[in-house]
Short mmCIF file of C-alpha atoms in Angstrom, two decimals:
data_model
loop_
_atom_site.label_atom_id
_atom_site.label_comp_id
_atom_site.label_asym_id
_atom_site.label_seq_id
_atom_site.Cartn_x
_atom_site.Cartn_y
_atom_site.Cartn_z
CA GLY A 648 1.78 -20.18 9.80
CA VAL A 649 1.06 -21.97 13.01
CA THR A 650 -1.54 -20.75 15.49
CA ARG A 651 0.29 -20.37 18.78
CA HIS A 652 -2.49 -18.92 20.88
CA VAL A 653 -6.28 -18.99 20.79
CA SER A 654 -8.06 -16.25 22.72
CA THR A 655 -11.59 -16.67 24.06
CA MET A 656 -13.82 -13.92 25.39
CA GLN A 657 -17.38 -14.17 26.67
CA PHE A 658 -19.31 -11.17 25.40
CA CYS A 659 -22.81 -12.14 26.54
CA SER A 660 -23.85 -14.06 29.65
CA GLU A 661 -27.52 -14.77 28.80
CA PRO A 662 -27.53 -16.64 26.55
CA PRO A 663 -23.83 -17.47 26.85
CA ALA A 664 -21.96 -16.29 23.78
CA PHE A 665 -18.24 -16.37 23.17
CA LEU A 666 -15.83 -14.85 20.71
CA ILE A 667 -12.94 -17.10 19.74
CA ASP A 668 -9.95 -15.42 18.14
CA THR A 669 -7.85 -17.85 16.12
CA PRO A 670 -5.08 -15.92 14.36
CA GLY A 671 -4.19 -17.12 10.90
CA ILE A 672 -7.53 -18.55 9.91
CA MET A 673 -8.98 -16.82 6.88
CA GLN A 674 -11.62 -17.44 4.32
CA PRO A 675 -10.06 -19.74 1.69
CA SER A 676 -10.84 -17.39 -1.17
CA LEU A 677 -11.32 -13.64 -1.28
CA ALA A 678 -12.67 -11.23 -3.83
CA PRO A 679 -9.71 -9.36 -5.35
CA GLU A 680 -10.73 -6.04 -3.82
CA ASP A 681 -11.11 -7.63 -0.37
CA GLY A 682 -7.60 -9.04 -0.70
CA LEU A 683 -6.25 -5.59 -1.58
CA LYS A 684 -8.00 -4.06 1.42
CA LEU A 685 -6.52 -6.69 3.73
CA ALA A 686 -3.09 -6.12 2.22
CA LEU A 687 -3.41 -2.37 2.80
CA THR A 688 -4.04 -2.96 6.49
CA GLY A 689 -1.06 -5.32 6.71
CA ALA A 690 -3.29 -8.28 7.56
CA ILE A 691 -1.72 -10.47 4.89
CA LYS A 692 1.94 -10.98 4.00
CA GLU A 693 3.68 -8.17 2.16
CA ASN A 694 4.87 -10.40 -0.69
CA ILE A 695 1.36 -11.63 -1.62
CA VAL A 696 0.43 -8.41 -3.44
CA ASP A 697 2.78 -6.38 -5.62
CA THR A 698 3.76 -3.20 -3.73
CA ILE A 699 3.19 -0.83 -6.64
CA THR A 700 -0.20 -2.40 -7.40
CA LEU A 701 -1.13 -1.96 -3.74
CA ALA A 702 0.01 1.67 -3.77
CA ASP A 703 -2.05 2.23 -6.94
CA TYR A 704 -5.13 0.77 -5.23
CA LEU A 705 -4.47 3.01 -2.21
CA LEU A 706 -4.29 6.04 -4.51
CA PHE A 707 -7.59 5.00 -6.09
CA LEU A 708 -9.22 4.81 -2.64
CA LEU A 709 -7.72 8.10 -1.46
CA ASN A 710 -9.06 9.92 -4.51
CA ARG A 711 -12.45 8.19 -4.43
CA LYS A 712 -12.96 9.09 -0.77
CA GLY A 713 -11.70 12.67 -1.23
CA GLN A 714 -8.72 12.05 1.08
CA VAL A 715 -6.23 14.10 -0.92
CA SER A 716 -3.94 15.21 1.89
CA TYR A 717 -1.17 13.37 0.01
CA VAL A 718 -1.07 16.34 -2.39
CA LYS A 719 0.20 18.71 0.30
CA THR A 720 2.18 16.04 2.16
CA PHE A 721 4.27 15.17 -0.89
CA GLY A 722 4.51 18.65 -2.42
CA MET A 723 2.20 18.09 -5.37
CA VAL A 724 0.22 20.78 -7.18
CA GLU A 725 -2.98 18.76 -7.48
CA ALA A 726 -4.45 15.32 -6.91
CA SER A 727 -3.63 12.70 -9.52
CA ASP A 728 -4.95 9.32 -10.63
CA ASP A 729 -1.54 8.43 -12.09
CA ILE A 730 0.45 6.28 -9.67
CA ASP A 731 3.72 7.03 -11.49
CA THR A 732 3.21 10.78 -10.94
CA VAL A 733 2.38 10.30 -7.27
CA LEU A 734 5.25 7.89 -6.57
CA ASP A 735 7.68 10.21 -8.34
CA ALA A 736 6.47 13.05 -6.09
CA VAL A 737 6.82 10.85 -2.98
CA ALA A 738 10.34 9.79 -4.01
CA ALA A 739 11.36 13.38 -4.77
CA LYS A 740 9.96 14.73 -1.48
CA MET A 741 11.52 11.96 0.62
CA GLY A 742 14.82 11.86 -1.27
CA PHE A 743 14.36 8.26 -2.42
CA ASN A 744 16.90 8.21 -5.21
CA LEU A 745 18.77 5.32 -6.73
CA LYS A 746 22.52 5.36 -7.09
CA LYS A 747 23.73 4.75 -10.64
CA GLN A 748 24.60 1.11 -9.88
CA GLN A 749 21.22 0.53 -8.19
CA ALA A 750 19.40 2.16 -11.10
CA ALA A 751 21.12 -0.15 -13.57
CA SER A 752 20.39 -3.30 -11.54
CA SER A 753 16.82 -2.18 -10.85
CA LYS A 754 16.31 -1.55 -14.54
CA THR A 755 17.43 -5.09 -15.28
CA ALA A 756 15.09 -6.47 -12.62
CA SER A 757 12.27 -4.35 -13.97
CA GLN A 758 12.81 -5.67 -17.46
CA LEU A 759 12.47 -9.20 -16.10
CA HIS A 760 9.17 -8.21 -14.53
CA SER A 761 7.38 -6.28 -17.24
CA ALA A 762 4.68 -5.13 -14.83
CA HIS A 763 7.29 -3.05 -13.04
CA ALA A 764 9.13 -1.76 -16.09
CA ALA A 765 6.88 1.26 -16.41
CA HIS A 766 7.26 2.11 -12.72
CA LEU A 767 10.99 2.72 -12.63
CA HIS A 768 11.43 6.36 -13.52
CA HIS A 769 14.65 7.38 -15.22
CA SER A 770 15.05 11.08 -15.83
CA THR A 771 16.37 12.21 -19.18
CA ALA A 772 18.41 14.96 -17.57
CA SER A 773 21.66 13.58 -16.21
CA SER A 774 21.56 16.03 -13.29
CA GLN A 775 18.30 14.50 -12.05
CA PRO A 776 18.62 11.24 -10.11
CA SER A 777 16.61 8.13 -10.87
CA ARG A 778 13.82 7.75 -8.34
CA ASP A 779 13.40 4.69 -6.14
CA ILE A 780 9.76 4.09 -7.01
CA LEU A 781 9.45 0.83 -5.06
CA ARG A 782 10.63 2.54 -1.88
CA ALA A 783 8.22 5.41 -2.57
CA ALA A 784 5.34 2.92 -2.90
CA GLN A 785 6.34 1.29 0.39
CA TYR A 786 6.47 4.71 2.05
CA LEU A 787 3.05 5.70 0.68
CA ILE A 788 1.52 2.51 2.09
CA LYS A 789 3.32 3.01 5.42
CA SER A 790 2.01 6.60 5.55
CA TYR A 791 -1.54 5.29 5.11
CA ARG A 792 -1.12 2.63 7.79
CA SER A 793 0.22 5.17 10.29
CA GLY A 794 -2.71 7.53 9.68
CA ALA A 795 -0.54 10.24 8.13
CA LEU A 796 -2.81 10.36 5.05
CA GLY A 797 -6.01 10.57 7.11
CA ARG A 798 -8.10 7.96 8.81
CA PHE A 799 -10.99 6.40 6.95
CA VAL A 800 -12.81 3.11 6.56
CA LEU A 801 -11.83 1.04 3.54
CA ASP A 802 -15.30 -0.45 3.07
CA ASP A 803 -18.23 1.63 1.91
CA ALA A 804 -21.21 1.83 4.27
CA ASP A 805 -23.48 0.04 1.79
CA GLU A 806 -21.18 -3.01 1.40
#
């Protein structure tokens, strides 16, 4: 991107000290976990990190920090470490179902991307719709960003 505006703020008069905000400038390399944390906050482009991987990392953080309000929010019986279980519950609660044509095309796309193949849930019962797991992952992340899953700091105090 292109920096369009640089903001400057003096935060101390003696000695003079300034804060210069230059949007778009980041450290050239990040630790993987730092990159995931930035992606969760929306600070880096959505397409940099796989959505389901990001949702899985969010689930890991929610469980590690004891922020399990997602259980009640999405009609689950108990907390889970399994992202497929959680995303299926999110999709079921929110009505994120694929139409038959979408399910077939998504299955083809998933087969091309083996990392996603396991994340597209197809029910064996014909009366049960196929869940839109990608949309459920996007919704889970959006719920975190809006504060609907609780507000907490991503970094640990000792980091």
